[in-house]
Amino acid sequence: MKRYTMAIALICILIFSANSFADSVIGCPLGVEKGKLWFMSRGFYMHSTKAYWNEDPEDAPEMVDMPDGWHADITKVGLRLGYGVTKRFSVGFVTSYWDKDISKESWKKNPAMQWVKKSSDFHSHGFGDVWFTGLYKIVADHPTWEAISVGAGIKLDAADDALVTKGIGTGTKDFRIAFLTHEGITSRLHSCNDVWYEYRGKVRDIEVKNDSGEMVKWQKSGWDKGDAVGYRVNFEYLLNEEGNFQ
């Protein structure tokens, strides 16, 4: 499958939160205050004007202007909801809404091992995977360590088969655990950090129609994406009561 490289991108971020650098799944180590509901949304839009393509299938693809009739417009809106159950324990819900409008071609070999162009033209939209999370603050309100927390999340492959084949949802059931800290270095300088491990299941079996209209197993069915680990170190400097620099 050809990969689009973004030439023109417009990124719109709508943040209803004091901390924009929370972990994408577990959230902020500070959690949510007891009895309060917390909402955050981030939006992303991409319009491509160039793509990797080769007019001769025997040649290596190069970055070229988008050929006539091709287009790629992708919008993603991430949604996160959190609720403080107790002073130390909070729960969350995370999902994303996608809109993909793509038209392109790729080179494929037919049963006779001859190169042929295959078109892919679709406009698909819907909600992707769904995460349910929990966060517990081991240490809270310490003079230096504002929070030392552990968190976990389980992901359901909620997107239907048609959406998964369009890249909306992964078709896997995953699990993530994380260790997170929020440190007050000075009265104005703070640090927000996390390290996590994510178990990723195999892509579920999905059937699609082939060029002859027959139902066959999707080529990515059973794929093992492999587990993942990650970490981040973020710093936040409070400029005044109205703003900060991160």
Short mmCIF file of C-alpha atoms in Angstrom, two decimals:
data_model
loop_
_atom_site.label_atom_id
_atom_site.label_comp_id
_atom_site.label_asym_id
_atom_site.label_seq_id
_atom_site.Cartn_x
_atom_site.Cartn_y
_atom_site.Cartn_z
CA MET A 1 0.00 0.00 0.00
CA LYS A 2 1.32 3.41 -0.94
CA ARG A 3 1.96 5.84 1.86
CA TYR A 4 0.90 9.44 1.64
CA THR A 5 3.28 12.09 2.88
CA MET A 6 1.61 15.21 4.17
CA ALA A 7 2.53 18.30 2.19
CA ILE A 8 -0.04 20.66 3.63
CA ALA A 9 -1.42 20.03 7.11
CA LEU A 10 -3.78 22.03 9.26
CA ILE A 11 -3.77 21.02 12.90
CA CYS A 12 -6.54 22.31 15.07
CA ILE A 13 -6.35 21.46 18.76
CA LEU A 14 -9.34 21.99 20.99
CA ILE A 15 -8.31 21.40 24.59
CA PHE A 16 -10.69 21.59 27.53
CA SER A 17 -8.02 20.74 30.07
CA ALA A 18 -5.25 22.41 32.03
CA ASN A 19 -2.71 19.79 30.90
CA SER A 20 -2.36 19.12 27.17
CA PHE A 21 0.48 16.64 27.62
CA ALA A 22 -1.44 13.88 29.39
CA ASP A 23 -0.79 10.32 28.25
CA SER A 24 -2.96 9.60 25.20
CA VAL A 25 -4.63 6.61 26.89
CA ILE A 26 -4.27 6.77 30.70
CA GLY A 27 -4.35 10.55 31.05
CA CYS A 28 -2.65 12.91 33.51
CA PRO A 29 -0.99 11.54 36.68
CA LEU A 30 -2.94 14.13 38.69
CA GLY A 31 -6.14 12.32 37.79
CA VAL A 32 -9.55 13.96 38.17
CA GLU A 33 -10.84 15.54 41.36
CA LYS A 34 -13.47 13.56 43.25
CA GLY A 35 -16.95 14.07 41.87
CA LYS A 36 -15.80 16.09 38.86
CA LEU A 37 -16.23 15.30 35.17
CA TRP A 38 -13.30 16.11 32.84
CA PHE A 39 -13.51 16.41 29.04
CA MET A 40 -10.85 16.90 26.38
CA SER A 41 -11.02 16.92 22.59
CA ARG A 42 -8.25 17.18 20.01
CA GLY A 43 -8.84 17.64 16.30
CA PHE A 44 -6.51 16.88 13.38
CA TYR A 45 -7.01 17.54 9.66
CA MET A 46 -4.67 16.48 6.83
CA HIS A 47 -4.88 17.36 3.14
CA SER A 48 -2.25 15.70 0.94
CA THR A 49 -0.91 17.21 -2.26
CA LYS A 50 1.94 14.75 -2.88
CA ALA A 51 2.29 10.97 -2.82
CA TYR A 52 4.78 8.16 -3.44
CA TRP A 53 4.11 6.80 -6.93
CA ASN A 54 5.82 5.09 -9.84
CA GLU A 55 4.33 5.10 -13.34
CA ASP A 56 6.42 2.03 -14.14
CA PRO A 57 5.85 -0.74 -11.56
CA GLU A 58 9.43 -1.90 -11.97
CA ASP A 59 10.76 1.47 -10.78
CA ALA A 60 11.10 2.57 -7.17
CA PRO A 61 8.32 4.99 -6.13
CA GLU A 62 9.20 8.68 -5.80
CA MET A 63 7.54 11.68 -4.17
CA VAL A 64 5.45 13.36 -6.87
CA ASP A 65 2.55 15.78 -7.11
CA MET A 66 -0.73 14.00 -6.52
CA PRO A 67 -1.72 12.46 -9.88
CA ASP A 68 -4.95 13.61 -11.52
CA GLY A 69 -7.98 12.11 -9.86
CA TRP A 70 -6.16 11.33 -6.62
CA HIS A 71 -6.95 12.95 -3.29
CA ALA A 72 -6.50 12.26 0.42
CA ASP A 73 -8.33 14.19 3.12
CA ILE A 74 -8.31 12.83 6.68
CA THR A 75 -9.98 14.28 9.77
CA LYS A 76 -9.61 12.82 13.25
CA VAL A 77 -11.27 14.07 16.43
CA GLY A 78 -10.11 12.46 19.67
CA LEU A 79 -12.52 12.39 22.62
CA ARG A 80 -11.61 11.76 26.24
CA LEU A 81 -13.90 11.69 29.27
CA GLY A 82 -12.74 11.30 32.88
CA TYR A 83 -14.49 11.11 36.23
CA GLY A 84 -13.09 11.32 39.77
CA VAL A 85 -14.50 8.41 41.78
CA THR A 86 -12.51 9.16 44.94
CA LYS A 87 -9.72 11.55 45.89
CA ARG A 88 -7.15 9.08 44.53
CA PHE A 89 -9.03 6.99 41.97
CA SER A 90 -10.45 8.13 38.64
CA VAL A 91 -11.80 6.39 35.54
CA GLY A 92 -11.81 7.35 31.90
CA PHE A 93 -13.20 6.69 28.42
CA VAL A 94 -11.25 7.39 25.21
CA THR A 95 -12.25 7.10 21.56
CA SER A 96 -11.75 8.84 18.20
CA TYR A 97 -14.01 9.82 15.32
CA TRP A 98 -12.53 9.55 11.83
CA ASP A 99 -13.47 10.85 8.40
CA LYS A 100 -11.38 9.57 5.49
CA ASP A 101 -11.88 10.59 1.86
CA ILE A 102 -9.25 8.86 -0.27
CA SER A 103 -8.84 8.08 -3.95
CA LYS A 104 -5.61 6.50 -5.21
CA GLU A 105 -4.07 3.69 -7.24
CA SER A 106 -1.48 1.05 -6.46
CA TRP A 107 0.36 -1.63 -8.38
CA LYS A 108 -0.67 -5.24 -7.74
CA LYS A 109 0.19 -8.55 -9.39
CA ASN A 110 -2.69 -10.59 -10.83
CA PRO A 111 -2.82 -14.42 -10.72
CA ALA A 112 -0.74 -14.46 -13.92
CA MET A 113 1.95 -12.48 -12.05
CA GLN A 114 1.41 -9.45 -14.27
CA TRP A 115 1.43 -5.92 -12.87
CA VAL A 116 -1.96 -4.19 -12.93
CA LYS A 117 -3.23 -0.93 -11.46
CA LYS A 118 -5.72 -1.28 -8.66
CA SER A 119 -7.89 1.65 -7.68
CA SER A 120 -8.95 2.44 -4.14
CA ASP A 121 -11.68 5.05 -3.84
CA PHE A 122 -13.70 5.46 -0.66
CA HIS A 123 -15.19 7.94 1.78
CA SER A 124 -15.57 6.33 5.18
CA HIS A 125 -16.32 7.75 8.61
CA GLY A 126 -17.11 6.49 12.09
CA PHE A 127 -15.79 5.86 15.58
CA GLY A 128 -12.65 3.77 15.99
CA ASP A 129 -11.41 1.80 18.99
CA VAL A 130 -12.64 2.42 22.54
CA TRP A 131 -10.45 2.53 25.67
CA PHE A 132 -11.68 2.16 29.25
CA THR A 133 -9.10 3.32 31.80
CA GLY A 134 -8.42 3.64 35.49
CA LEU A 135 -5.84 5.70 37.42
CA TYR A 136 -4.82 5.46 41.06
CA LYS A 137 -2.62 8.03 42.82
CA ILE A 138 -0.16 6.23 45.12
CA VAL A 139 1.23 9.55 46.34
CA ALA A 140 -0.80 12.76 46.36
CA ASP A 141 -0.31 16.30 47.67
CA HIS A 142 3.36 15.74 48.49
CA PRO A 143 5.46 18.96 48.71
CA THR A 144 7.54 17.82 45.71
CA TRP A 145 5.73 14.87 44.14
CA GLU A 146 2.30 16.29 43.35
CA ALA A 147 1.33 12.81 42.12
CA ILE A 148 2.87 9.37 41.68
CA SER A 149 0.30 7.20 39.95
CA VAL A 150 -0.31 3.86 38.28
CA GLY A 151 -2.84 3.37 35.54
CA ALA A 152 -4.27 0.71 33.27
CA GLY A 153 -6.49 0.63 30.19
CA ILE A 154 -8.23 -2.00 28.13
CA LYS A 155 -9.06 -1.42 24.48
CA LEU A 156 -12.06 -2.95 22.73
CA ASP A 157 -11.97 -3.33 18.94
CA ALA A 158 -15.34 -1.63 18.67
CA ALA A 159 -15.07 -0.59 15.01
CA ASP A 160 -16.87 -2.90 12.56
CA ASP A 161 -15.08 -4.86 9.83
CA ALA A 162 -15.70 -2.30 7.09
CA LEU A 163 -14.16 0.49 9.17
CA VAL A 164 -11.10 -1.56 10.16
CA THR A 165 -10.29 -2.29 6.52
CA LYS A 166 -10.30 1.48 5.90
CA GLY A 167 -7.89 2.15 8.77
CA ILE A 168 -10.57 3.29 11.23
CA GLY A 169 -9.95 1.01 14.21
CA THR A 170 -7.28 -1.66 14.52
CA GLY A 171 -9.29 -4.85 14.89
CA THR A 172 -7.25 -5.80 17.98
CA LYS A 173 -7.93 -6.03 21.71
CA ASP A 174 -5.12 -4.35 23.67
CA PHE A 175 -4.09 -3.69 27.26
CA ARG A 176 -1.86 -0.91 28.64
CA ILE A 177 -0.26 -0.31 32.04
CA ALA A 178 1.56 2.89 32.98
CA PHE A 179 3.59 4.52 35.73
CA LEU A 180 3.15 8.30 35.86
CA THR A 181 4.55 11.18 37.93
CA HIS A 182 3.87 14.89 38.29
CA GLU A 183 6.63 16.82 40.04
CA GLY A 184 6.82 20.42 41.22
CA ILE A 185 10.45 21.36 40.59
CA THR A 186 9.90 25.01 41.57
CA SER A 187 6.79 27.07 42.23
CA ARG A 188 6.51 27.73 38.48
CA LEU A 189 8.34 24.81 36.84
CA HIS A 190 6.64 21.41 36.82
CA SER A 191 7.41 18.06 35.22
CA CYS A 192 4.91 15.50 33.93
CA ASN A 193 6.31 12.06 33.00
CA ASP A 194 5.14 8.56 32.18
CA VAL A 195 6.40 5.16 31.08
CA TRP A 196 4.07 2.48 29.72
CA TYR A 197 3.82 -1.01 28.28
CA GLU A 198 1.10 -2.09 25.86
CA TYR A 199 0.12 -5.62 24.96
CA ARG A 200 -1.34 -5.78 21.46
CA GLY A 201 -3.51 -8.65 20.33
CA LYS A 202 -3.74 -10.04 16.81
CA VAL A 203 -6.01 -8.52 14.18
CA ARG A 204 -9.32 -10.38 14.20
CA ASP A 205 -10.39 -12.41 11.15
CA ILE A 206 -12.18 -10.22 8.63
CA GLU A 207 -13.69 -11.20 5.28
CA VAL A 208 -13.70 -8.90 2.24
CA LYS A 209 -14.72 -9.21 -1.39
CA ASN A 210 -11.99 -9.90 -3.92
CA ASP A 211 -11.94 -8.59 -7.50
CA SER A 212 -14.24 -11.44 -8.52
CA GLY A 213 -16.82 -10.57 -5.88
CA GLU A 214 -16.02 -13.60 -3.72
CA MET A 215 -15.70 -13.34 0.07
CA VAL A 216 -12.10 -14.03 1.09
CA LYS A 217 -9.97 -13.51 4.18
CA TRP A 218 -8.64 -9.95 4.50
CA GLN A 219 -4.86 -9.87 4.01
CA LYS A 220 -4.24 -8.31 7.46
CA SER A 221 -6.33 -10.85 9.37
CA GLY A 222 -4.26 -12.50 12.07
CA TRP A 223 -1.49 -9.90 11.94
CA ASP A 224 0.56 -9.65 15.12
CA LYS A 225 1.46 -5.99 15.54
CA GLY A 226 3.81 -6.70 18.42
CA ASP A 227 3.79 -5.21 21.89
CA ALA A 228 4.93 -1.63 22.51
CA VAL A 229 6.65 0.41 25.21
CA GLY A 230 7.02 4.15 25.48
CA TYR A 231 8.01 7.00 27.76
CA ARG A 232 7.78 10.79 27.86
CA VAL A 233 9.27 13.65 29.87
CA ASN A 234 7.36 16.95 29.71
CA PHE A 235 8.01 20.29 31.38
CA GLU A 236 5.52 23.03 32.12
CA TYR A 237 6.37 26.60 33.11
CA LEU A 238 3.62 28.73 34.63
CA LEU A 239 3.75 32.21 33.11
CA ASN A 240 0.82 33.58 35.12
CA GLU A 241 -2.61 32.56 36.32
CA GLU A 242 -4.00 32.68 32.77
CA GLY A 243 -1.31 30.81 30.83
CA ASN A 244 1.65 28.44 30.81
CA PHE A 245 4.42 27.26 28.51
CA GLN A 246 4.88 23.52 27.81
#
